[in-house]
Structure formats: structure tokens, C-alpha cells
Short mmCIF file of C-alpha atoms and ligand atoms in Angstrom, two decimals:
data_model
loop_
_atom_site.label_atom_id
_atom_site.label_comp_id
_atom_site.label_asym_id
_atom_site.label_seq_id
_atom_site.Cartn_x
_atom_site.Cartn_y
_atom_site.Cartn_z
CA UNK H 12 0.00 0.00 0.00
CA UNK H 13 1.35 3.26 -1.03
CA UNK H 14 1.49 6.28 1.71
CA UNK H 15 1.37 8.76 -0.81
CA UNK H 16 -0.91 11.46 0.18
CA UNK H 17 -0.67 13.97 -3.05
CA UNK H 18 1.71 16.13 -5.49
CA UNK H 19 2.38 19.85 -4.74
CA UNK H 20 3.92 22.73 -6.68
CA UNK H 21 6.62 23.50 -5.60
CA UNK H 22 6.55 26.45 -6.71
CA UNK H 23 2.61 27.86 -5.89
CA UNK H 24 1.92 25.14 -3.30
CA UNK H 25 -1.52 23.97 -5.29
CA UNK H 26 -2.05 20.46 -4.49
CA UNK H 27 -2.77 18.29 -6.94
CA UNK H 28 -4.49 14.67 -6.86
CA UNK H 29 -2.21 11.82 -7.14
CA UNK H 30 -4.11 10.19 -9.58
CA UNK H 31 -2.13 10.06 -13.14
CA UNK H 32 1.15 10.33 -14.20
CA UNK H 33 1.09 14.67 -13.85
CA UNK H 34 3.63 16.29 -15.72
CA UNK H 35 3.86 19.70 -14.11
CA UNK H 36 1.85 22.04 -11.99
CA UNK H 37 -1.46 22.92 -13.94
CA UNK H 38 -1.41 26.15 -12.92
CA UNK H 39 1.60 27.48 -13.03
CA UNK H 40 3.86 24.52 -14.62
CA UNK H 41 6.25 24.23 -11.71
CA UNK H 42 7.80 20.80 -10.63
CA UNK H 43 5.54 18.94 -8.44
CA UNK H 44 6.86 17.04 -5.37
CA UNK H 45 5.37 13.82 -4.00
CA UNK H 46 4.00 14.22 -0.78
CA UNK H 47 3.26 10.89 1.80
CA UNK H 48 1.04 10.87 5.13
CA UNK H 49 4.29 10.91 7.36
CA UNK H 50 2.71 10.77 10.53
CA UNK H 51 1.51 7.08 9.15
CA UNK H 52 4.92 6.19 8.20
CA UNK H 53 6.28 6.85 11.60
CA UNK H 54 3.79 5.03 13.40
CA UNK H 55 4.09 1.69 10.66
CA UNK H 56 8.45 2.05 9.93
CA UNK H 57 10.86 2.50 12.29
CA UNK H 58 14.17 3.17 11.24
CA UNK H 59 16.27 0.03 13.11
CA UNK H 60 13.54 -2.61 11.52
CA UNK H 61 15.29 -1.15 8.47
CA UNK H 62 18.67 -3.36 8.60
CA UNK H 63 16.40 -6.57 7.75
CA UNK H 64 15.56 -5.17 4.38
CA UNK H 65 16.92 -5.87 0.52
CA UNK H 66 20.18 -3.69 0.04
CA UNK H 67 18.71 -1.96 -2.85
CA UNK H 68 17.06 1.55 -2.75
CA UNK H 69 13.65 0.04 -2.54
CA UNK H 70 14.41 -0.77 1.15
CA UNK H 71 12.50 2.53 1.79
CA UNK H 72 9.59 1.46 -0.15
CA UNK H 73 7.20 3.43 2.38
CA UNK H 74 8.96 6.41 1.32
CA UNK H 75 8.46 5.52 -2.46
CA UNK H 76 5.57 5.81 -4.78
CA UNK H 77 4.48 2.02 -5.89
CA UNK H 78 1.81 0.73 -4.23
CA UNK H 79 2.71 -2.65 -4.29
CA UNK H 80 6.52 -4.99 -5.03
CA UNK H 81 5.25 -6.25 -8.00
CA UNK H 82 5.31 -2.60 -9.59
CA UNK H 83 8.64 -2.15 -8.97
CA UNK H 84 10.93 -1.91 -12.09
CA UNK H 85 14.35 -2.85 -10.87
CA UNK H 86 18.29 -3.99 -12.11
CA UNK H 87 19.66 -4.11 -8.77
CA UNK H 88 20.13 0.28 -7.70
CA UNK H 89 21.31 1.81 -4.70
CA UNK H 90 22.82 1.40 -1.72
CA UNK H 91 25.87 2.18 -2.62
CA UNK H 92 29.09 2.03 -0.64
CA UNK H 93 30.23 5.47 1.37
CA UNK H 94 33.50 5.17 1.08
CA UNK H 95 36.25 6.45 3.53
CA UNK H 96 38.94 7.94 1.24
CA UNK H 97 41.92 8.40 3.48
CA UNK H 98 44.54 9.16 1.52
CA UNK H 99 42.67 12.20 -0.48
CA UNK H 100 41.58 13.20 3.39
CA UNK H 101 44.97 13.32 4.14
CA UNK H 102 46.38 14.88 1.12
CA UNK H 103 44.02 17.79 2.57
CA UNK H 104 43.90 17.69 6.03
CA UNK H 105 40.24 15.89 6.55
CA UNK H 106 40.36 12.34 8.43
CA UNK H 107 37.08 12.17 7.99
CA UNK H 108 36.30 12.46 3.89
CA UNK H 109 33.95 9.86 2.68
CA UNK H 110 32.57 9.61 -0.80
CA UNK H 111 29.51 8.18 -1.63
CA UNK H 112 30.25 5.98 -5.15
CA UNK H 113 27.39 5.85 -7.07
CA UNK H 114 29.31 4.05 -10.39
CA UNK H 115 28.44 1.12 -8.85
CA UNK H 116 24.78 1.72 -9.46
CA UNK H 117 23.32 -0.44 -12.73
CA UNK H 118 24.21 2.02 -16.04
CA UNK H 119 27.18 3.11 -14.25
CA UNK H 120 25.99 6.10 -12.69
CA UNK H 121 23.22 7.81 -9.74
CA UNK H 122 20.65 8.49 -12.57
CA UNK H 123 19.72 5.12 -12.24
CA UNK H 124 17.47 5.43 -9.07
CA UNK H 125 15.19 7.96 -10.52
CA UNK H 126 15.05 6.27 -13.62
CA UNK H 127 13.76 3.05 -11.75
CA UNK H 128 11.01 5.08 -9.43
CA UNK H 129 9.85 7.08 -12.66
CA UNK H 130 9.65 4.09 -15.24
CA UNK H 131 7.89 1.99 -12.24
CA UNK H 132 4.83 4.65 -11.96
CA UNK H 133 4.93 5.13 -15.63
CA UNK H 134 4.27 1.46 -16.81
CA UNK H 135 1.74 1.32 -13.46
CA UNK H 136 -0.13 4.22 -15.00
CA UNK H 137 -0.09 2.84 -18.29
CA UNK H 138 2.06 4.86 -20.17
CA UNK H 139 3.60 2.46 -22.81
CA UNK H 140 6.31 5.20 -24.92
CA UNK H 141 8.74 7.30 -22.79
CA UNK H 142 11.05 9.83 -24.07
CA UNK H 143 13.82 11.90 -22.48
CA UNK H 144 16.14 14.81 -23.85
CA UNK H 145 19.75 13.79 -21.98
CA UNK H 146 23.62 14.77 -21.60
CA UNK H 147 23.86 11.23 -21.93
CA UNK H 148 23.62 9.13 -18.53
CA UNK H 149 19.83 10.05 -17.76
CA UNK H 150 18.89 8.55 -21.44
CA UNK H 151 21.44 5.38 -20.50
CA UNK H 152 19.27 4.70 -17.65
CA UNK H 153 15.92 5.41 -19.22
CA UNK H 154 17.01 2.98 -21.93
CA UNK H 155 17.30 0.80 -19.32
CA UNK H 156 14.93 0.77 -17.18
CA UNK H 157 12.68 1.44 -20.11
CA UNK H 158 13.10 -1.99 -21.97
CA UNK H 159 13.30 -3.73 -18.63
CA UNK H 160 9.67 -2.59 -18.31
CA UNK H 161 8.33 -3.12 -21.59
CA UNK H 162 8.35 -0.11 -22.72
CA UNK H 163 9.18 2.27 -26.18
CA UNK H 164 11.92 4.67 -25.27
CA UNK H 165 13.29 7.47 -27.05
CA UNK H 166 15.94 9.30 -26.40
CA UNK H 167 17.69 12.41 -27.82
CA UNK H 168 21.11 13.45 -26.97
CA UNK H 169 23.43 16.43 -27.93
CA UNK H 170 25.73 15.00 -31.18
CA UNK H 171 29.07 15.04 -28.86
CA UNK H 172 27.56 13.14 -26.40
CA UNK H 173 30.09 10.69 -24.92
CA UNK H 174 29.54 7.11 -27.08
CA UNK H 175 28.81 5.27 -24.07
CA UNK H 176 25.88 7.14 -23.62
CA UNK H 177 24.77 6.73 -27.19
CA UNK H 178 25.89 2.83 -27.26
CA UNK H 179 24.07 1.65 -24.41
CA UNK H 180 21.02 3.46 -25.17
CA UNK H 181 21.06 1.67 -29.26
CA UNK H 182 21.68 -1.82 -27.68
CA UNK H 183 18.45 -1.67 -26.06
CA UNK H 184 16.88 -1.01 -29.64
CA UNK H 185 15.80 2.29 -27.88
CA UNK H 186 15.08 4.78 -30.67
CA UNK H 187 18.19 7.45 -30.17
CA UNK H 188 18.46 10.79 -32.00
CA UNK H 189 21.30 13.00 -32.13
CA UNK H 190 21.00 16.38 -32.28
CA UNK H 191 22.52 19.25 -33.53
CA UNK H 192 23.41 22.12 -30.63
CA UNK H 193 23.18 21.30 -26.52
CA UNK H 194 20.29 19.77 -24.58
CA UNK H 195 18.16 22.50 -24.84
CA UNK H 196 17.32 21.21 -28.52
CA UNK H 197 17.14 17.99 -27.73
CA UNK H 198 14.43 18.94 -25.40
CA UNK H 199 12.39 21.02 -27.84
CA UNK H 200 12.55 17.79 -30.22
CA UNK H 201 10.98 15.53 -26.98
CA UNK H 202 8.43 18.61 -26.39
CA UNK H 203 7.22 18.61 -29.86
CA UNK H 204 7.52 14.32 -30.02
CA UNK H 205 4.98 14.62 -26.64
CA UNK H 206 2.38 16.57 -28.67
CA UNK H 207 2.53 15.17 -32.06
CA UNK H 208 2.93 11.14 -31.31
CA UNK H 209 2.39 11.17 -27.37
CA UNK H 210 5.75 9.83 -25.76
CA UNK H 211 5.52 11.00 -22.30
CA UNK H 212 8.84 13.19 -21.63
CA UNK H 213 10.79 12.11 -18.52
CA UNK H 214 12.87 15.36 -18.22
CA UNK H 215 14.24 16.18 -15.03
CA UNK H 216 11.77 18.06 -13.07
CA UNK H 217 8.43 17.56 -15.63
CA UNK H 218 7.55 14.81 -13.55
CA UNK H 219 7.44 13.85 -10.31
CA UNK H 220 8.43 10.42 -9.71
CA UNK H 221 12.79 10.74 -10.53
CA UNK H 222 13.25 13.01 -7.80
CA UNK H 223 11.63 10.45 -5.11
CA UNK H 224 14.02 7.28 -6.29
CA UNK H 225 16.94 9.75 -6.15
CA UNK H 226 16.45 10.85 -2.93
CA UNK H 227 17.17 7.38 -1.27
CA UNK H 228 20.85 8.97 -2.04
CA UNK H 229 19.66 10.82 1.18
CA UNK H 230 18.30 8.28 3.03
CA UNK H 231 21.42 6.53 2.39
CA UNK H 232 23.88 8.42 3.65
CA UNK H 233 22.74 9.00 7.13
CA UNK H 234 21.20 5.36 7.45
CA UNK H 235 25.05 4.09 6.54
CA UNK H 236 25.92 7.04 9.11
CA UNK H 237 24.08 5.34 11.73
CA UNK H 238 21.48 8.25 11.65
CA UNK H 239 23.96 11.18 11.98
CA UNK H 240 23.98 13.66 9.69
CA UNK H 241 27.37 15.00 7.82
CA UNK H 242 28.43 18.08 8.19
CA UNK H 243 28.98 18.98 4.71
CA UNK H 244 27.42 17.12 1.07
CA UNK H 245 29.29 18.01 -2.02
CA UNK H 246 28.26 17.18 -5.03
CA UNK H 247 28.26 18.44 -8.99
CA UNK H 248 25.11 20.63 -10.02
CA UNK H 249 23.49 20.32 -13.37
CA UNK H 250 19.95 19.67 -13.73
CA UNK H 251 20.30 19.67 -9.59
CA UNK H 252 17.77 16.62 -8.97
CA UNK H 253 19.89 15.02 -6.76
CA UNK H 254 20.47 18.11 -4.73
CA UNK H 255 16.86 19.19 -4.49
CA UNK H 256 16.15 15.30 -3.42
CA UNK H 257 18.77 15.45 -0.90
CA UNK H 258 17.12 18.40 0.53
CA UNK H 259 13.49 16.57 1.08
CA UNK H 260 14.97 13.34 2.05
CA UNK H 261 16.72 14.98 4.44
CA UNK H 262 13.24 16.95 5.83
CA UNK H 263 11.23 13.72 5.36
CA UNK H 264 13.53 11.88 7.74
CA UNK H 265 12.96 14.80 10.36
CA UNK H 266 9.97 14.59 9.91
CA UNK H 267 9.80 10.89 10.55
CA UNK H 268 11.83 11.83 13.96
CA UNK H 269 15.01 9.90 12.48
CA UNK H 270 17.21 12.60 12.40
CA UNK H 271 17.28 16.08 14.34
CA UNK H 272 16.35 19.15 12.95
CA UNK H 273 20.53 19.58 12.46
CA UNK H 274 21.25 19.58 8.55
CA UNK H 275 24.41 19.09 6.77
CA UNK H 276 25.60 21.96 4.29
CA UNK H 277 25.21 21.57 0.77
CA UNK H 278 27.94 22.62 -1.81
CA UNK H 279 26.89 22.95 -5.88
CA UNK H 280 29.95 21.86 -7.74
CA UNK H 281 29.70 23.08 -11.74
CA UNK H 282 32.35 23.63 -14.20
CA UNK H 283 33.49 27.23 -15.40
CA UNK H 284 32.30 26.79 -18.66
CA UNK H 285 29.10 26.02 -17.62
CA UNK H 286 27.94 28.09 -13.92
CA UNK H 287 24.48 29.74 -13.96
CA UNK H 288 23.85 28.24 -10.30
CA UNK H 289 27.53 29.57 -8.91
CA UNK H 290 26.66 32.69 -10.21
CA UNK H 291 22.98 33.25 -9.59
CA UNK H 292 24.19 31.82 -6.17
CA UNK H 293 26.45 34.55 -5.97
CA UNK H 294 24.13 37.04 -7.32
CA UNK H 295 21.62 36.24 -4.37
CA UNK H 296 19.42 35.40 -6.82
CA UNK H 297 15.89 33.20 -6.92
CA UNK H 298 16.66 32.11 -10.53
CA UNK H 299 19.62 31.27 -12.69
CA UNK H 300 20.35 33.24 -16.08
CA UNK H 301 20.70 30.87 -19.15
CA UNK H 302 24.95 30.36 -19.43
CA UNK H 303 25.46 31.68 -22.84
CA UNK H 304 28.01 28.94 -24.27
CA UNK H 305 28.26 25.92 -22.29
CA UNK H 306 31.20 24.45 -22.72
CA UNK H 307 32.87 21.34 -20.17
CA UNK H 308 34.14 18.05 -20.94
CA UNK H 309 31.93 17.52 -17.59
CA UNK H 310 29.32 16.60 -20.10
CA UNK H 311 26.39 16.06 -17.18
CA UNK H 312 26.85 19.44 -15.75
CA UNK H 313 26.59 21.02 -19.03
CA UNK H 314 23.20 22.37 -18.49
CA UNK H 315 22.44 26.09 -18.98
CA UNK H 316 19.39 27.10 -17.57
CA UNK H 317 18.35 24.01 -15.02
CA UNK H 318 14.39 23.93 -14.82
CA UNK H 319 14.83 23.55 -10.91
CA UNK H 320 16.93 26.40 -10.39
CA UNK H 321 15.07 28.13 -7.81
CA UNK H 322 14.64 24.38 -5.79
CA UNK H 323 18.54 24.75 -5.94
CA UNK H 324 19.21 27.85 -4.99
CA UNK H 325 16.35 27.71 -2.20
CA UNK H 326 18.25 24.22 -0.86
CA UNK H 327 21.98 26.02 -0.65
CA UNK H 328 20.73 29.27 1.25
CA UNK H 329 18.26 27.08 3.34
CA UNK H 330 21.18 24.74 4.25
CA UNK H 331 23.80 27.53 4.63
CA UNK H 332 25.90 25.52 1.74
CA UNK H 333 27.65 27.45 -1.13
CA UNK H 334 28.01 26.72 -4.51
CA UNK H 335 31.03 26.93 -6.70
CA UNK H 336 33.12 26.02 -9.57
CA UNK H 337 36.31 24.48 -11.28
CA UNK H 338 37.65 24.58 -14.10
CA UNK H 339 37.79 21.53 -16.56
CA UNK H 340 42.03 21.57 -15.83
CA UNK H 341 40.94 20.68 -12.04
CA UNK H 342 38.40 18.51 -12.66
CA UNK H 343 40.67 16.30 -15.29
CA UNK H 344 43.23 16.33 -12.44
CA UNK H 345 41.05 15.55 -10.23
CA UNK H 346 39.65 12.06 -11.91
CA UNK H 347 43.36 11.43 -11.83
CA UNK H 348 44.54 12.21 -8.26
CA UNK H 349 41.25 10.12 -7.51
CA UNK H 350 42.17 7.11 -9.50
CA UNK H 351 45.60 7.32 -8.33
CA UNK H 352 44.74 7.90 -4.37
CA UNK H 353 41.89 5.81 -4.02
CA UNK H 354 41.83 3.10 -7.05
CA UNK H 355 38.36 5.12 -7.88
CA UNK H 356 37.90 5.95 -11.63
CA UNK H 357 35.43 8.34 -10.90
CA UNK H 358 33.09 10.56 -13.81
CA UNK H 359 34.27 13.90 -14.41
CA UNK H 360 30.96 14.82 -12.85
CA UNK H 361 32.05 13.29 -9.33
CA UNK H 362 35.69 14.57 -9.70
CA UNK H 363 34.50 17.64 -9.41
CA UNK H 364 33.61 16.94 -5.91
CA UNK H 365 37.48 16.74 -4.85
CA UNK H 366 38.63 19.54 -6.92
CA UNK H 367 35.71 21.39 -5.45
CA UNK H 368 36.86 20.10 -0.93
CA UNK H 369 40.03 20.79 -2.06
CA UNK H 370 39.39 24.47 -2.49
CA UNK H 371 36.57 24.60 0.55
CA UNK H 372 39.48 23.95 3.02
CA UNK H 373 42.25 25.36 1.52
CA UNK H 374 40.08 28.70 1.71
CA UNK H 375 39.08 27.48 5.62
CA UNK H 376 35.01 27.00 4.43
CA UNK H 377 35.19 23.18 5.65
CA UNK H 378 37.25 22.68 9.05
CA UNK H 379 39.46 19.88 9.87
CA UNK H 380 36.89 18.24 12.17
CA UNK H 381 34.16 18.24 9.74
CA UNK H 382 32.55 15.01 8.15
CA UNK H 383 32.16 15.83 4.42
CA UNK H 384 30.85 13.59 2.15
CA UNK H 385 31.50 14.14 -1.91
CA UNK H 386 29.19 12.41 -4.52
CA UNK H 387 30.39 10.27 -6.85
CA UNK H 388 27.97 10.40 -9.33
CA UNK H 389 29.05 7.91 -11.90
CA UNK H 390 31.57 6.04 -13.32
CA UNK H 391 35.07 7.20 -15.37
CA UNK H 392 34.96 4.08 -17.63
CA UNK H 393 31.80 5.61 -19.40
CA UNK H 394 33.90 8.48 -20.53
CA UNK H 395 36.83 6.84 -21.59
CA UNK H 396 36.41 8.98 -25.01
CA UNK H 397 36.24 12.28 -23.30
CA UNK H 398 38.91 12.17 -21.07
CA UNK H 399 41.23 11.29 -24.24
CA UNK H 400 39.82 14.41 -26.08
CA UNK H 401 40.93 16.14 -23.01
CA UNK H 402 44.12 15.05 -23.21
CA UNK H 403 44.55 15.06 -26.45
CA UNK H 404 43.73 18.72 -26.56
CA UNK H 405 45.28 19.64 -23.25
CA UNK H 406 48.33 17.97 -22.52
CA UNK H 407 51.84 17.92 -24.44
CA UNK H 408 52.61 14.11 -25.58
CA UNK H 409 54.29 12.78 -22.44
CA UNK H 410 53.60 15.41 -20.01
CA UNK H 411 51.86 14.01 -16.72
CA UNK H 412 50.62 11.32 -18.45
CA UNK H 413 50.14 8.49 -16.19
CA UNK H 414 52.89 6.32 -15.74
CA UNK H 415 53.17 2.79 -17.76
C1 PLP V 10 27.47 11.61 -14.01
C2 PLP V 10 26.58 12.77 -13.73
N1 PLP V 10 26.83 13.53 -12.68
C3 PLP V 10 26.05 14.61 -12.38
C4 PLP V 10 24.98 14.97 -13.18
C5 PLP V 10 24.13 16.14 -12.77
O1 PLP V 10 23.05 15.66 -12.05
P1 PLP V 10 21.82 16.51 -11.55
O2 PLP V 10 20.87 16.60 -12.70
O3 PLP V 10 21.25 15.74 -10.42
O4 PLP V 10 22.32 17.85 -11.15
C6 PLP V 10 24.67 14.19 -14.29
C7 PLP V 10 23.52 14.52 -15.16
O5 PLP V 10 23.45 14.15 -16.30
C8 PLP V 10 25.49 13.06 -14.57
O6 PLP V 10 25.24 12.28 -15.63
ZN1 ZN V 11 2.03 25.68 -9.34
#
């Protein structure tokens, strides 16, 4: 039985009915968030019963929206290890640095838990073709999920989208377009796809069912805390579902009395090439400003204008986090210093994280006492062609190459 009590807008509060798969507000097309009858929750779950449960995401299935198991769509997602990572914490002066590896998840990368909630309530609503505009990972998942499920999937990706992304998504016999230009036109092409031939469009934010299997990141990371809460969350920013989930798993669970009203501090890592949340951030603004010419080898992050940005922003002030970015040189150095540290080939995405602590406590932000946990969002060997562009492009022949 599902404990879901109704969708709101996040953005005008109107509640909506949580009957149908709802795209966006009705009123004023904001995202809608799933709302669930807490107080019933907290009387039914408790959170110690928890550590008899599958070691999969769906071991919070109260806090999910399927009614029932047999709805679930699943290849295996979440919980992932939290990793100590010693030697980066000392390179830095932070014993306790722990990093949350999501490459471990099934497509390689964190998109798959919102993929598996959203596909689940799609095929139990009855929608039968789903479509998604992606920087790559998002559409490897849908794929995936997808076809587990049954369903038609189509997916359109910007032309330079690491081939990966574009190979696991064709294996499934998923229909995959490349376009011309970033993201932004392959979501026009899904808009115009919903109204013409009625695939139902998956994009972050236009529906309400990713954010809730993403937030189990949340849920995560203080249950493998033993129900403390970090003091810092770091993690890279580009459509910013994972840290807008993060933010409501995180009130859910005080809510639910399993955590104080204590809250870690988020920190929005993006790329210099592509910052509209760093600098609307820095701007005190309520919305970002479309980045004029996105450019990262960060592929994920390379959004310009994220349809959540006020959820973002509204998460960083609320949590008293900050937001900030690196350049592509620190983020490449990064994947390597990781690699080389830890053994973790970690997504440019995730890298980002390290480049990103590295700077927090050189510049005194994060103490030395702090517990700081950085998202690794995916993993390196699904951008095995983008980090030799980089090179290519970026490094002399020979010069701090790794070592044979
Ligand atoms: C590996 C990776 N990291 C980070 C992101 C950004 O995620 P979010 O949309 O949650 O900000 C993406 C999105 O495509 C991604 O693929
Ligand atoms: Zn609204």
C-alpha cells in the first residue's frame, strides 16, 4: 500500500491529486513534489527494523511511490558504498572524507534510481512510450529501465555526447536521436515528439516520480551514518535533482523523527564553462540566467538554464551551503589524483567533488573536524572517449601522463 498522500507545486503550493502520471503544476507549470502521510509512516516504519531489508534503494519502499513490489521496475540500484577515502583526506587535512560511489549503481551512474522510481509509476499508470532529452547518462538509464519494463523509449542526446551514452542506449533497440546544438534542442525535439505522437517526456523536473528514487541517495547516507547527519554534502550541479532530493529526504527523515532538525551543508559543484547556479548563487538570486556557451568536458553538468533552479538555490541558502566552480584543468586532475589515491575511476561529474573540498578547506570554508561527504555520481569508464579528447587537446605528448 502506497502512503502517498498527493503532489504539490513546488513552486505555488496547489495540491494536486495523485491520480495520473502529472507532468507539471497545472497552474503554473512548476515541478511537483510527492507528498506521503508521514505521521503514518512513523507510526508503521521504524528506522532500526530497516537493517532486515533488501540492500537496494527500494528498502524505503514506504517512502516511495508504488503501491505494491510487483510494480517495482528494478536492475539491482542503490545502496551504494560510502567510502572512507583516506589518503585524499589526508592529502588535505580531513580524516574524515567519505565519498559516496554511485558508479556502482546499474548504467554506471546515480541516474539510475530515478530512472527506476519514474519508469515503475509510468508502466503502473499505463504509459507504454517514454522519451527523455539527456547529456547522456539520464537517457542510458531510461534505456534501461525502459526496456526492462516493456516499454518504447526514445531518447535524444546532444551529437558530442560521450559514445557510451549513445551505445548503451542503441543496444536496447531504444530509438536514439542526435541532435545538432546542446540539450536545450534535444528537449524542444521531446516537447514537440509529446504533442505530435504522445511519448511521455521524462525530463528532469516535468515529472514527479525521478526526484523520489533519487532521494534514497539521502536516506542513504545517514542510514550508513548510523542516523547522523554529515556536516557537509558536495556534489556536482546540473539539472540539480539530486540536490533538491537530498534536501526533502533529508526533511522527510525529520519529519519521521530519524534525524534532528541539524542539517548538513550543501555545496553545488559546476564547471566554469558552464555556472548559472555559482553565479545566480552569488548574485543572491531566486533564478539562474541561461549560461550563454556551455562548454565542459563535464558533459552532465553542461546544463544552462536548469528547470529547478530556484529548488537549488532555495536548498543552498536554506542549508547555509555554497556553490562553486572548477575549471575543466581541475576537474581532469582531479579524476586522476582520484584514481591514483583511491583506485576510484570516478566521472568527471564526481571529480568535481574533490577539486571542489580541495578548495573549501584550503580557503578554511570546511574545518578539519568536519565530516564531508563528496558524490560520486558515476563512473570514469563511461567516458573513456572524453577524457582522451581532453588530453589530447590539453596535454603535451608525455607530459603528466600516467605512468606505464
Ligand atoms: C554523471 C553525472 N553527474 C552529475 C549529473 C548532474 O546531475 P543533476 O541533474 O542531479 O544535477 C549528471 C547529469 O546528467 C550526470 O550524468
Ligand atoms: Zn504551481
Amino acid at each position: 500500500m502506497s502512503f502517498v498522500k498527493c503532489l504539490e507545486c513546488s513552486r505555488c503550493g496547489n495540491l494536486v491529486s495523485k491520480i495520473g502520471l502529472r507532468a507539471v503544476c497545472p497552474e503554473c507549470q512548476g515541478p511537483l513534489l510527492v507528498r506521503y502521510q508521514l505521521h503514518e509512516i512513523k507510526r508503521y516504519l521504524k528506522k532500526t527494523s530497516l537493517s532486515d531489508r533488501p540492500t537496494d534503494m527500494w528498502r524505503y519502499i514506504e517512502l516511495l511511490p508504488v503501491d505494491a513490489d510487483e510494480e517495482i521496475v528494478t536492475l539491482g540500484e542503490g545502496y551504494t558504498p560510502l567510502l572512507p577515502v583516506p589518503h585524499l583526506g589526508q592529502l588535505v587535512g580531513l580524516p574524515r572524507l567519505y565519498m559516496k560511489d554511485e558508479s556502482l549503481n546499474p548504467t554506471g551512474t546515480f541516474k539510475a534510481r530515478g530512472l527506476s522510481s519514474a519508469v515503475s509509476m509510468a508502466r503502473k499508470l499505463g504509459y507504454t512510450k517514454v522519451a527523455i532529452p539527456s547529456a547522456g547518462n539520464a537517457g542510458g538509464a531510461l534505456a534501461a529501465y525502459g526496456t526492462r519494463a516493456g516499454l518504447e523509449v526514445f531518447i535524444a542526446m546532444p551529437a558530442d555526447t560521450p559514445s557510451a551514452n549513445v551505445v548503451e542506449c542503441q543496444m536496447t533497440g531504444a530509438r536514439v536521436v542526435l541532435v545538432q546544438g546542446l540539450i536545450g534542442e534535444a528537449a524542444k525535439l521531446v516537447e514537440r515528439l509529446q504533442t505530435r505522437e504522445g511519448w511521455f517526456d521524462m525530463s528532469t523536473l516535468k515529472e514527479p516520480y525521478r526526484l523520489e528514487g533519487k532521494k534514497t541517495i539521502g536516506y542513504e547516507i545517514v542510514e550508513q551514518f548510523r542516523w547522523q547527519v554529515p556536516d557537509v554534502i558536495i556534489g556536482p550541479v546540473g539539472g540539480g535533482m539530486s540536490l533538491i532530493a537530498l534536501w526533502k529526504a533529508l526533511a522527510e527523515m525529520e519529519d519521521l523523527g530519524w534525524i534532528t532538525s541539524r542539517r548538513p551543508r550543501l555545496v553545488a559543484v559546476q564547471s566554469e564553462g558552464c555556472a548559472p547556479i555559482v553565479e545566480a548563487f552569488r548574485n543572491a538570486a531566486s533564478a539562474a540566467t541561461a549560461w550563454p556557451k556551455p562548454n565542459t568536458f563535464a558533459s552532465g553538468i553542461r546544463i544552462p538554464k536548469p528547470f529547478g533552479d530556484f529548488l537549488i538555490l532555495q536548498a543552498l541558502r536554506d542549508s547555509r551551503g555554497h556553490a562553486l566552480a572548477v575549471s575543466d584543468e581541475e576537474i581532469y586532475a582531479a579524476v586522476r589524483e582520484i584514481s591514483r589515491e583511491e583506485g576510484i575511476f570516478a566521472c568527471p561529474e564526481g571529480a568535481a567533488s574533490w577539486a571542489a573540498v580541495k578548495r573549501l578547506k584550503n580557503n578554511g570554508w570546511i574545518q578539519e573536524d568536519e565530516t564531508v561527504v563528496m558524490l560520486n555520481t558515476g563512473a570514469g569508464v563511461k567516458y573513456i572517449d572524453a577524457l582522451s579528447r581532453y588530453e589530447k587537446e590539453h596535454q603535451p605528448v608525455g607530459a603528466g601522463r600516467p605512468t606505464p
